[in-house]
C-alpha atoms as one frame of an Amber mdcrd trajectory, in Angstrom:
protein
  70.322  79.962  83.896  73.632  81.128  85.297  76.125  81.351  82.367  78.579
  79.086  84.154  75.830  76.531  84.724  74.834  76.709  81.076  78.461  76.250
  79.988  78.530  72.994  81.966  75.226  71.781  80.444  76.436  72.651  76.959
  79.819  70.956  77.413  78.293  67.664  78.549  75.595  67.798  75.862  78.092
  68.406  73.033  80.525  65.791  74.340  77.684  63.260  74.508  76.727  64.002
  70.907  80.231  62.970  69.840  79.623  59.477  71.225  77.555  56.662  69.780
  73.907  56.508  70.834  74.384  53.322  72.842  77.152  54.875  75.006  75.691
  58.360  75.512  73.570  57.410  78.535  76.502  55.896  80.428  78.662  58.885
  79.615  76.057  61.348  80.919  75.518  59.292  84.102  79.258  59.346  84.779
  79.687  63.050  84.015  76.644  64.129  86.028  77.150  61.879  89.044  75.775
  63.656  92.088  73.978  66.348  90.039  70.513  65.115  89.161  69.388  68.443
  87.663  72.355  68.487  85.297  71.651  64.907  84.235  67.974  65.662  83.533
  68.778  68.786  81.534  71.359  67.024  79.353  69.202  63.924  78.864  66.265
  66.151  77.927  68.331  67.908  75.295  69.648  64.602  73.956  66.107  63.229
  73.771  64.960  66.290  71.887  67.935  66.000  69.530  67.163  62.324  68.855
  63.515  63.068  68.027  64.287  66.252  66.121  67.947  66.636  65.051  67.210
  70.080  63.621  65.666  71.516  66.771  68.368  74.190  66.927  67.764  75.161
  63.324  64.051  74.855  62.619  61.403  77.221  64.044  58.730  76.115  66.466
  55.643  74.815  64.681  52.374  76.538  65.404  48.900  75.072  65.734  46.316
  77.424  64.315  45.419  79.956  66.966  44.089  83.439  66.977  45.222  86.327
  64.817  47.245  89.202  66.256  44.108  91.329  66.344  42.389  88.727  68.557
  45.200  88.611  71.096  44.538  89.837  74.611  46.383  93.017  75.513  47.510
  92.983  79.147  48.774  96.582  79.017  48.514  97.998  82.494  48.477  94.472
  83.958  51.287  92.060  84.753  53.110  89.175  83.121  54.783  87.287  85.892
  56.699  89.773  88.014  56.718  92.435  85.294  54.371  95.400  85.036  53.235
  95.767  81.432  53.318  99.278  79.928  52.198  98.728  76.352  52.387  96.389
  73.383  55.379  97.223  71.139  55.163  94.395  68.603  53.214  91.339  67.525
  53.627  88.260  65.384  51.674  85.216  64.354  52.276  83.298  67.599  52.981
  85.902  70.215  53.349  89.505  71.267  56.071  91.754  72.589  55.385  94.147
  75.453  57.373  96.935  77.013  57.333  96.207  80.719  59.013  97.379  83.909
  60.843  95.258  86.425  60.679  96.811  89.885  62.506  95.886  93.033  63.996
  97.344  96.170  65.375 100.675  95.064  65.553  99.948  91.355  63.479  99.619
  88.206  64.363  98.878  84.613  62.601  98.571  81.289  62.426  95.122  79.703
  60.837  93.478  76.676  58.500  90.583  77.459  57.651  88.120  74.687  54.718
  85.870  75.449  52.891  83.108  73.579  49.226  83.598  72.821  46.636  81.275
  74.294  46.002  78.070  72.373  49.324  77.657  70.552  51.397  76.024  73.302
  50.896  72.245  73.186  52.819  70.091  75.647  55.374  69.095  73.018  55.910
  72.652  71.888  56.280  73.924  75.432  58.924  71.251  76.082  60.680  72.268
  72.920  60.442  75.899  74.009  62.125  75.074  77.295  65.063  73.473  75.478
  65.407  76.496  73.233  65.214  78.802  76.222  68.137  76.903  77.735  70.139
  77.468  74.557  69.332  81.184  74.498  70.249  81.577  78.162  73.815  80.778
  77.163  74.078  83.794  74.858  75.948  86.617  76.543  77.348  89.209  74.147
  77.427  93.021  74.354  75.763  93.337  70.937  72.972  90.792  71.457  69.871
  91.676  73.455  70.248  89.639  76.621  67.717  87.134  77.830  67.020  88.119
  81.438  64.315  85.775  82.628  61.591  83.401  81.587  58.578  81.743  83.007
  54.961  80.751  82.547  51.941  83.041  82.897  49.071  82.233  85.219  47.158
  80.729  82.291  50.063  78.459  81.270  51.673  80.433  78.454  55.504  80.557
  78.355  57.203  83.926  78.158  60.701  85.318  77.802  62.070  88.531  79.277
  64.692  90.300  77.202  66.807  93.417  77.525  64.897  96.435  76.204  66.979
  98.229  73.562  66.326 101.933  73.084  67.570 102.455  69.538  66.644 102.801
  65.885  67.169 100.380  62.966  70.704 100.354  61.660  69.808 101.650  58.181
  67.986 104.674  59.645  70.827 105.316  62.070  73.403 105.420  59.251  71.267
 107.542  56.928  70.189 110.082  59.548  73.837 110.717  60.401  75.024 110.590
  56.766  77.693 108.058  57.735  80.312 107.437  55.075  81.171 104.024  53.668
  84.013 103.298  56.111  81.882 104.180  59.134  79.101 101.897  57.885  81.570
  99.059  57.322  82.918  99.427  60.852  79.393  99.261  62.290  78.589  96.253
  60.093  81.655  94.392  61.396  80.287  94.695  64.933  77.049  93.072  63.751
  79.041  90.242  62.139  80.893  89.605  65.397  77.611  89.211  67.259  76.243
  86.827  64.615  79.449  84.789  64.713  79.178  84.517  68.505  75.654  83.169
  68.207  76.705  80.657  65.554  79.446  79.405  67.829  76.743  78.836  70.423
  74.587  76.786  68.024  72.008  79.494  67.397  70.977  80.732  63.963  69.061
  83.964  63.540  67.391  83.412  60.141  65.752  86.829  60.114  68.569  89.356
  60.032  67.280  92.695  58.780  67.571  96.349  59.804  64.480  96.173  62.019
  66.170  93.477  64.106  69.405  95.459  64.520  68.922  98.565  66.615  71.642
 101.145  67.167  71.616 103.199  70.335  72.266 106.937  70.475  75.922 106.308
  71.333  76.419 104.137  68.251  76.239 100.623  69.723  74.363  98.081  67.547
  72.295  95.418  69.288  70.758  92.359  67.633  67.245  91.368  68.564  65.353
  88.092  68.272  68.237  85.647  68.198  66.338  82.412  68.130  63.392  83.948
  69.988  61.863  84.558  66.574  61.324  80.812  66.546  58.606  81.497  69.084
  56.861  84.591  67.900  56.972  84.228  64.118  54.474  82.146  62.123  55.181
  78.635  60.941  52.648  76.264  59.382  52.678  72.500  59.695  50.924  72.177
  56.367  51.713  73.938  53.111  49.870  77.229  52.773  48.740  78.909  49.567
  51.320  81.655  50.009  54.430  80.406  51.659  55.308  83.624  53.460  53.400
  82.109  56.369  55.188  78.792  56.061  58.651  79.799  57.138  60.104  82.247
  59.621  61.688  84.861  57.363  61.406  88.230  55.721  61.407  87.566  51.968
  63.606  90.517  50.968  66.403  89.340  53.291  65.882  85.571  53.077  68.425
  83.227  51.519  67.451  81.047  48.541  67.450  77.920  50.696  64.905  79.546
  53.020  62.686  80.401  50.077  62.890  76.899  48.634  62.429  75.123  51.971
  65.895  73.537  51.938  68.028  73.043  55.048  69.392  76.196  56.631  72.889
  76.703  58.035  75.265  79.454  59.098  75.520  80.351  55.402  71.861  81.387
  55.596  72.698  84.158  58.040  75.733  85.093  55.931  73.385  85.690  52.996
  71.170  87.971  55.085  74.252  89.832  56.300  75.236  90.311  52.661  71.807
  91.762  51.872  72.110  94.048  54.886  75.563  95.222  53.764  74.264  95.793
  50.228  71.479  97.979  51.627  73.788  99.905  53.980  76.149 100.705  51.098
  73.618 101.462  48.352  70.263 102.279  49.957  68.692  99.454  47.948  68.297
  95.707  48.316  69.863  93.349  45.771  66.632  91.487  44.964  63.653  93.822
  45.341  60.345  92.000  44.832  59.257  91.986  41.188  55.618  91.751  42.205
  53.463  91.027  45.201  53.515  87.325  44.405  55.761  85.150  46.559  56.689
  82.915  43.637  58.037  85.863  41.637  60.207  86.938  44.561  61.509  83.426
  45.049  62.320  82.936  41.368  64.196  86.228  41.309  66.341  85.128  44.226
  67.017  81.663  42.868  67.688  82.581  39.247  68.845  86.175  38.855  72.333
  87.373  39.715  72.344  90.516  41.796  73.544  93.788  40.343  76.923  94.916
  41.705  76.551  97.540  44.464  78.635 100.048  42.487  76.128  99.766  39.631
  73.114  99.876  41.955  73.978 103.340  43.272  73.906 104.849  39.772  70.803
 105.955  37.962  67.276 106.578  39.113  65.716 109.588  40.728  66.855 108.613
  44.225  70.551 108.068  43.363  71.682 111.520  44.466  69.696 111.323  47.692
  71.098 107.890  48.577  74.625 109.100  47.889  74.135 112.190  50.065  73.035
 109.926  52.904  76.506 108.372  52.587  78.320 111.697  52.554  79.039 111.425
  48.839  77.668 111.860  45.345  76.716 109.057  42.890  79.965 109.153  40.920
  82.210 109.129  43.990  80.122 106.505  45.721  80.276 104.287  42.663  84.069
 104.551  42.598  84.236 103.802  46.312  82.148 100.637  46.010  83.703  99.242
  42.839  86.321  96.551  43.202  86.686  94.967  46.640  83.307  95.979  48.044
  81.457  94.719  44.973  83.339  91.445  45.331  82.714  91.092  49.075  78.985
  91.781  48.885  78.342  89.570  45.850  80.319  86.714  47.427  78.119  86.926
  50.525  74.827  86.686  48.566  75.673  83.938  46.121  72.823  81.553  45.379
  74.674  78.397  46.419  75.380  78.329  50.191  78.697  76.533  49.729  80.013
  79.387  47.545  79.366  82.107  50.127  81.673  83.086  52.953  81.958  80.100
  55.287  81.130  82.202  58.344  80.158  85.655  59.541  83.709  85.961  60.874
  85.154  85.366  57.396  82.871  88.040  55.944  83.872  90.465  58.701  87.555
  89.727  58.167  87.360  90.537  54.464  85.688  93.846  55.322  88.549  94.513
  57.753  91.148  93.675  55.105  89.470  96.078  52.702  89.440  98.856  55.305
  93.147  98.291  55.987  94.052  98.263  52.286  94.937  94.542  52.244  93.967
  92.043  49.516  90.589  90.459  50.255  90.050  86.709  50.162  86.819  86.743
  48.172  87.092  86.630  44.405  84.519  87.684  41.837  82.558  84.997  40.042
  84.271  83.575  37.001  82.478  82.475  33.858  79.309  80.755  35.044  75.898
  81.932  35.936  77.044  85.596  35.831  79.220  85.473  32.731  76.823  83.176
  30.931  74.105  85.796  31.211  76.576  88.511  30.294  77.678  86.723  27.136
  74.106  86.061  26.061  73.146  89.705  26.538  76.214  91.094  24.807  77.148
  88.421  22.304  77.786  90.798  19.408  79.764  93.487  21.210  81.630  90.935
  23.315  82.691  89.015  20.258  83.964  92.145  18.550  85.872  93.379  21.573
  87.358  89.963  22.233  88.550  89.852  18.644  90.405  93.116  19.193  92.053
  91.697  22.301  92.996  88.507  20.487  94.562  90.539  17.726  96.626  92.593
  20.145  97.639  89.595  22.220  98.309  87.533  19.107 100.543  90.233  17.710
 102.413  90.303  20.990 102.875  86.534  20.999 103.969  86.453  17.388 106.542
  89.128  18.116 107.767  87.282  21.192 108.183  84.115  19.181 110.191  85.948
  16.540 112.212  87.794  19.172 114.193  84.719  19.978 115.995  85.547  16.769
 115.672  89.337  16.785 116.171  90.999  20.208 114.729  94.337  19.151 111.451
  92.710  18.123 111.167  91.020  21.498 111.741  94.306  23.304 109.006  95.955
  21.272 106.628  93.084  21.925 107.216  93.219  25.657 106.493  96.946  25.653
 103.215  96.329  23.823 102.264  93.702  26.373 103.234  95.963  29.256 101.125
  98.774  27.839  98.169  96.453  27.351  98.407  95.056  30.867  98.834  98.535
  32.338  95.559  99.446  30.654  93.822  96.482  32.275  95.241  97.346  35.690
  94.009 100.917  35.390  90.577  99.825  34.191  89.575  97.493  36.998  87.691
  94.210  36.750  84.183  95.646  36.478  84.804  98.852  34.566  83.995  98.804
  30.886  86.813  99.049  28.354  84.363  99.673  25.548  80.676 100.339  25.223
  79.631  97.418  27.370  82.502  94.980  27.876  84.643  94.831  31.010  88.333
  93.971  31.147  87.442  90.896  33.190  85.020  89.727  30.525  87.693  90.004
  27.839  90.123  87.929  29.838  87.484  85.333  30.725  86.429  85.028  27.105
  89.981  84.444  25.902  90.765  82.043  28.742  87.782  79.897  27.688  89.245
  79.630  24.199  92.750  78.593  25.275  92.139  74.851  24.977  91.349  75.256
  21.290  94.235  77.582  20.434  97.555  76.384  18.991  97.145  72.692  19.884
 100.459  71.934  18.143 102.383  74.967  19.412 102.621  74.629  23.220 105.226
  77.383  23.576 102.832  79.885  22.055  99.987  78.612  24.244 102.192  79.055
  27.317 102.984  82.631  26.285  99.286  83.379  25.871  98.636  81.897  29.324
 101.296  84.199  30.754  99.655  87.236  29.147  96.260  86.292  30.533  97.670
  85.421  33.960  99.341  88.823  34.203  96.102  90.454  33.118  94.163  88.720
  35.887  96.883  89.644  38.360  96.661  93.330  37.374  92.935  93.168  38.065
  93.534  91.717  41.539  92.138  88.263  40.640  94.721  85.748  41.891  92.652
  82.547  41.490  92.449  82.536  37.657  95.920  84.079  37.507  97.301  81.165
  39.544  95.596  78.552  37.366  96.999  80.022  34.155 100.481  80.752  35.511
 100.787  77.192  36.839  99.637  75.783  33.492 102.131  77.986  31.633 104.955
  76.789  33.885 104.028  73.144  33.281 103.961  73.676  29.489 107.281  75.498
  29.439 108.976  72.881  31.573 107.676  70.211  29.221 108.953  71.975  26.098
 112.058  73.936  27.123 115.339  73.325  28.904 115.151  73.847  32.653 117.544
  76.817  32.538 115.653  78.562  29.736 114.705  82.137  30.709 111.051  81.448
  29.897 110.921  78.776  32.627 112.291  81.264  35.144 109.791  83.879  33.936
 106.904  81.469  34.536 108.252  80.598  37.992 108.496  84.303  38.775 104.958
  85.083  37.694 103.503  82.134  39.614 105.514  83.154  42.684 104.218  86.711
  42.506 100.609  85.589  42.066 100.867  83.331  45.112 102.398  86.130  47.157
  99.466  88.363  46.184  97.107  85.597  47.331  98.794  85.502  50.751 100.964
  82.370  50.396 104.348  83.956  51.117 106.137  80.635  51.736 105.169  79.202
  48.333 106.010  82.503  46.672 109.491  82.632  48.187 110.246  79.047  47.124
 109.219  79.702  43.509 111.057  83.018  43.290 114.284  81.620  44.768 114.091
  78.802  42.239 113.709  81.356  39.422 116.699  83.371  40.636 118.776  80.218
  41.045 118.003  78.986  37.520 118.961  82.322  35.980 122.129  82.806  37.989
 123.343  79.282  37.234 122.433  79.298  33.547 122.203  81.660  30.593 120.680
  84.625  32.367 118.206  86.981  30.743 118.644  90.293  32.569 114.964  91.182
  32.212 113.777  87.917  33.706 116.401  87.877  36.438 115.691  91.468  37.457
 111.972  90.730  37.798 112.646  87.652  39.936 115.095  89.581  42.154 112.662
  92.475  42.567 109.708  90.256  43.449 111.750  88.182  45.886 112.811  91.467
  47.502 109.149  92.353  48.044 108.569  88.998  49.777 111.612  89.380  52.021
 110.688  92.968  52.886 107.235  91.826  53.979 108.913  89.208  56.179 110.940
  91.971  57.879 114.307  90.900  56.426 115.349  94.374  55.284 119.001  93.498
  54.719 118.293  90.735  52.184 115.530  92.806  50.600 117.977  95.685  50.074
 120.515  93.348  48.489 117.897  91.892  46.143 116.562  95.327  45.141 120.090
  96.641  44.536 120.942  93.740  42.227 117.604  94.043  40.408 118.115  97.778
  39.912 121.581  97.273  38.421 120.151  94.860  35.848 117.176  97.097  35.034
 119.320 100.193  34.578 121.537  98.284  32.154 118.682  96.782  30.129 116.028
  99.500  30.118 117.869 102.766  30.608 116.970 105.527  33.067 113.406 106.447
  32.001 111.597 103.107  32.327 108.845 102.052  34.722 110.746  98.896  35.706
 113.651 101.061  36.916 111.180 103.286  38.759 109.462 100.384  40.528 112.678
  98.853  41.863 114.231 102.205  42.787 111.061 103.060  44.714 111.154  99.704
  46.525 114.803 100.317  47.413 114.006 103.797  48.735 111.407 102.417  51.131
 113.809  99.775  52.451 116.501 102.375  53.083 113.965 104.531  54.885 113.001
 101.576  57.080 116.702 101.102  57.856 117.024 104.751  58.890 119.280 105.588
  55.918 117.326 108.666  54.960 119.748 110.352  52.541 120.054 107.164  50.525
 116.261 106.798  50.625 115.886 110.297  49.158 118.413 109.528  46.412 116.631
 106.307  45.405 113.190 107.964  45.533 114.420 110.823  43.365 115.656 108.345
  40.743 112.352 106.461  40.946 110.302 109.642  40.525 112.296 110.814  37.508
 111.961 107.394  35.856 108.238 107.022  36.581 107.439 110.517  35.339 109.335
 109.783  32.134 107.449 106.500  31.707 103.856 107.427  32.618 103.823 111.171
  33.246 103.808 113.262  36.431 100.046 112.935  37.032  99.935 109.126  37.072
  99.106 107.640  40.473 102.368 105.697  40.493 104.249 108.984  40.177 102.134
 110.527  42.913 102.885 107.653  45.324 106.640 107.946  44.772 106.510 111.725
  45.137 104.649 111.350  48.431 107.300 108.902  49.677 110.024 111.355  48.708
 108.419 114.096  50.787 108.164 111.770  53.799 111.856 110.901  53.476 112.757
 114.588  53.363 110.838 115.176  56.575 112.742 112.320  58.219 115.987 114.016
  57.196 114.876 117.282  58.731 114.457 118.950  55.327 111.064 120.426  56.136
 111.364 123.263  53.642 112.041 120.826  50.789 109.143 118.626  51.904 106.774
 121.613  51.953 107.563 122.272  48.289 106.931 118.650  47.331 103.629 118.503
  49.231 102.412 121.763  47.691 103.078 120.357  44.232 101.338 117.102  45.166
  98.332 118.976  46.511  97.896 120.986  43.320  98.127 117.791  41.302  95.647
 115.882  43.457  93.046 118.640  43.563  93.266 119.063  39.797  93.099 115.357
  38.942  91.018 113.719  41.680  89.353 116.623  43.417  89.550 118.167  46.896
  87.658 115.345  48.651  89.625 112.356  47.347  91.231 110.245  50.123  94.722
 110.772  48.662  94.117 114.541  48.589  93.108 114.410  52.248  96.319 112.523
  53.121  98.424 115.106  51.284  96.675 117.941  53.164  97.359 116.147  56.453
 101.051 115.658  55.641 101.426 119.244  54.468  99.891 120.555  57.687 102.357
 118.494  59.733 105.388 119.819  57.849 104.091 123.400  58.045 103.881 122.922
  61.812 107.507 121.744  61.827 108.362 125.012  60.066 106.342 126.993  62.648
 103.870 128.126  59.973 101.114 127.707  62.519  98.289 129.664  60.900  98.597
 127.923  57.529  99.059 124.572  59.266  95.762 125.115  61.101  93.796 126.118
  57.984  95.271 123.187  56.028  94.415 120.544  58.596  90.912 121.958  59.061
  90.313 121.501  55.313  91.448 117.899  55.577  89.322 117.237  58.659  86.154
 118.665  57.100  86.597 116.567  53.943  87.373 113.390  55.872  84.431 113.782
  58.240  82.149 114.190  55.239  83.530 110.955  53.777  83.905 108.733  56.829
  81.482 110.251  59.323  82.336 112.184  62.474  83.261 109.174  64.623  85.809
 107.416  62.416  89.164 106.711  64.126  91.098 108.240  61.207  89.716 111.617
  62.238  91.813 111.292  65.377  95.034 111.764  63.386  93.794 115.056  61.985
  92.524 116.244  65.358  96.002 115.720  66.822  97.537 117.597  63.886  95.076
 120.416  64.530  96.122 120.473  68.175  99.782 120.847  67.161  98.919 123.918
  65.110  96.901 125.349  68.001  99.768 124.703  70.447 102.044 126.702  68.184
  99.657 129.639  68.517  99.517 129.144  72.330  95.821 128.250  72.139  96.452
 125.471  74.639  92.918 124.904  75.897  91.604 124.389  72.351  94.561 122.111
  71.618  93.901 119.927  74.667  90.241 119.638  73.698  91.175 118.542  70.146
  93.581 115.864  71.436  91.023 114.551  73.926  88.517 114.256  71.086  91.081
 112.385  68.986  91.957 110.000  71.820  88.263 109.242  72.315  88.188 108.043
  68.695  91.445 106.073  68.981  90.843 104.118  72.162  87.928 101.879  71.057
  89.514 101.130  67.684  93.295 100.771  68.140  95.676  98.780  70.369  97.245
 100.864  73.131 100.748 100.567  71.630  99.741 102.004  68.256 102.148 104.811
  67.234  99.331 107.375  66.932  99.026 107.369  70.717 102.639 108.547  71.054
 102.004 111.605  68.881  98.747 112.322  70.715 100.350 112.068  74.168 103.217
 114.384  73.223 100.855 116.923  71.694  98.639 116.861  74.784 101.739 117.228
  76.974 102.639 120.426  75.107  99.114 121.721  75.693  99.087 121.121  79.473
 102.747 121.838  80.268 102.151 125.285  81.687  99.212 124.310  83.908  99.866
 120.631  84.699 103.629 119.915  84.517 103.393 116.557  86.295 100.719 115.376
  83.855 102.853 116.600  80.949 105.789 114.496  82.144 103.540 111.442  82.530
 102.250 111.929  79.000 105.784 112.185  77.579 106.766 108.996  79.380 103.650
 107.315  77.962 104.618 108.369  74.443 108.145 107.024  74.928 106.798 103.707
  76.241 104.550 103.319  73.182 107.449 103.888  70.773 109.814 101.604  72.688
 107.212  98.842  72.525 106.384  99.381  68.855 109.761 100.402  67.321 112.425
  99.343  69.795 114.693 101.413  72.032 117.182 102.362  69.287 114.795 103.494
  66.569 115.224 107.169  65.523 111.594 107.963  66.394 112.094 106.522  69.877
 115.292 108.561  70.284 113.510 111.787  69.325 110.760 111.054  71.873 113.505
 110.541  74.440 114.906 114.021  73.694 111.454 115.539  74.150 111.140 113.975
  77.596 114.644 115.196  78.402 113.621 118.740  77.382 110.790 118.592  79.934
 113.024 117.313  82.706 115.669 119.952  81.955 113.047 122.681  82.140 112.062
 121.357  85.586 115.651 121.397  86.856 116.226 117.637  86.761 119.487 117.946
  84.860 121.027 114.565  85.630 117.955 112.664  84.420 117.842 114.835  81.306
 121.548 114.235  80.614 121.075 110.440  80.644 118.172 110.673  78.211 120.069
 113.015  75.867 123.109 110.705  75.825 120.995 107.623  75.012 119.128 109.504
  72.302 122.369 110.864  70.806 123.862 107.362  70.489 120.750 106.060  68.703
 120.565 109.082  66.373 124.238 108.847  65.394 123.749 105.159  64.590 120.711
 105.934  62.439 121.745 109.200  60.769 124.682 110.959  59.242 126.699 112.711
  62.012 125.741 116.065  60.466 122.009 115.389  60.670 120.038 118.234  62.313
 118.698 115.895  65.007 122.262 114.912  65.935 123.342 118.564  66.096 120.409
 119.471  68.306 120.967 116.628  70.762 124.703 117.340  71.018 124.052 120.979
  71.954 121.456 119.880  74.530 124.045 117.557  76.117 126.491 120.456  76.371
 123.782 122.618  77.908 122.884 120.170  80.706 126.555 119.486  81.451 127.009
 123.198  82.082 123.944 123.213  84.302 125.392 120.257  86.248 128.587 122.241
  86.825 130.737 120.289  84.339 132.096 123.289  82.410 134.955 121.328  80.860
 132.653 118.593  79.609 130.213 121.158  78.274 133.022 123.003  76.474 134.279
 119.772  74.858 130.849 118.712  73.585 130.008 122.213  72.363 133.315 122.491
  70.502 132.507 119.259  68.632 129.078 120.620  67.757 130.535 123.925  66.528
 133.005 122.085  64.319 130.149 120.058  62.827 128.131 123.205  62.100 130.664
 124.144  59.455 129.438 121.246  57.307 125.923 122.755  57.335 122.604 121.194
  58.196 122.137 122.753  61.615 118.844 124.510  62.229 119.208 128.285  62.822
 117.736 128.153  66.308 120.189 125.401  67.278 123.115 127.510  66.024 121.730
 130.443  68.018 121.437 128.253  71.129 125.031 127.102  70.682 126.224 130.718
  70.351 124.430 131.698  73.560 125.861 128.692  75.370 129.381 129.569  74.160
 129.065 133.122  75.502 127.922 131.794  78.878 130.792 129.310  79.113 133.355
 131.930  78.119 131.962 134.416  80.667 131.968 131.823  83.424 135.539 130.781
  82.525 136.626 134.428  82.799 135.143 134.699  86.269 136.977 131.603  87.349
């Protein structure tokens, strides 16, 4: 059926379903007036729906019939208009043949699926025709298209589908040793196709690698969407082994399929979760315990799956499975722990209502993980997982929990006493901070002892809260705060929110409204809700906390935390001015209370440095980052990841200031630290190598820049696979190093390869395109000057769209275009671009910034070339006066000296 025709049938059918049964007929008659075929199609579907409301969900019943071995093989013959080549598959009800469609001047391969003789009763054929109408409406680039359908000469219905020349998705990933990120990206494409089908009322119910083929160019295609209802076995009566009773593959089937319950979109979500588990680990979450169907079903219904990060460890095949993912068992386990464990286990939960609500929701959480954002799924709390855990580890869990209770109890006792003795409170808060830092570093599913995870300790204590201190609500509230912060450090906002809200309610019931502890509870609840994605609720709670403290008896610790956290919320909203004000006030309080070498000072100073960088105030950003780095190193040491992050920011700020030499030193120190602590292949190490190569290129250290970026590219390809878009960044950096060595053909090839990775994955105004276009322009300037100019204009357009016309990065791109135009003799156009860039750079930078110096000299140069000697002399004199303050690059000073000699010589001739 023509897709537009199907859309009309579907629209009338669905609209009729929304009406009562006694008005549907009149509605269809009115909607289909003058179109008898449309009326008959819709009425037929409504009739089928009335007799069998689940006809879009349940598979076609079969009536006995011959076995696959008995089926006739028409290879070499014809099915309808299609010449059969060979049988390529068979099921309980039908067969699949590779066939050729031939016409005037064309031929193409197709897959023909045909019922066997004897299984197509009149009712089933009618039902088949309705289903074929549904499937005709599916048109998606990652779903094998239905091309045609008909009836054979002996009365058997058949379907003609697109023939997909590919291999199963698991084999495709393993044969290419794709890394985790590359596999996740491929999996998201599969989810999008499944979601499309669900939106068109079609469930798959047999998602597995064999039904997802990937072509040689990396495009996944789903097979048997709904068609499996025809060719897979289904028994009207119960069979001794129920594998023949339902259309499914046991290893990928959801519990409701195994138990015979109603299926839904959550059924396909479960199978997608199993597929993702297998792509990430090389194993399935519920391998059959025996050949018996009942054992497999019980395992699925009763046993919680092992986390993927645990499944990749141990066993003879662990190393081989890790190698197929471009990793080793230890690294792969680290990569899967946390978000990916949570995502996969949420998709394969036993109860359908507790899984992701749709394939789109599952895909979106994978996207959020890839982009470093918080995921929506949350690990299971105490329940069927923790119940089993507690029973298996009752002794060790009890002992470890007792240790935690003792530590937390000591903290609470100290806090209670600190209302009278300030020093005791300070000590207690430090103990709590240390304890919570330990939990944050451990992770929710990493053991803190022989067998107990940090999450288990928190869950155990949270269960006991109702029985603790029934007559001392203030102490109970403090314990809730400790636990809530612990959950928050583990990235578990749901239990954190519950406890923080309960603590706030208790404190408001027991304390004055302006008591610092009320503001502290408001602050924690606000932060937890921000982490969960509810920025509006977070801002309201945090503003209330700040208001209570500023209007009452302020506690500098509490107020500084509320100001800092509110600054984070405002920064995320793009309000950099208010965020800077909030960070500045928070930092003043934290300096006064904690002194210079405290992590709280470091956190706020680091936040302030980022804001000032975003505002283009680079010197101030460097000053704040330097303070943050000194404080964080004093608090947690130079090798802690928090120190590494701040140090990396500092280097980036130095580059923005034009201090490339200083940034090189910082990146070299970072690289030594990363390789020593986390190894040469760690993602952070790769990012440091990439940044170092870029700064070396700025310093014209081309050979070292090339070797550095090649190290990064090799490590990243091994991790992510050769086709990951992130490789494009490194390919462009490589091209910059090659340009510097005048290896322009190699450079152009590297950029083209990078752009080929960018274009399918990123929007056209993404900043990486600007850098790629400018680098390619440098490579082709000598041979294709017009193309080079077009590329520079493309880069400028990207940055104007993304950053705005007055952003420093946009201004620098404008100077690069002006350089090209000047070199081509178009001095007036170049002068306009230099002037616009100079105004933006002066607004963003100190007047003595190297970029400002450079642009000022360029303006003087083009004025001379335009014949304006007086104007050139005036601008150059201002630049020369500014050089005395320092900061000018040597080659710019040399250019200014040359220009001065030319102007003086020309003045003498005049």
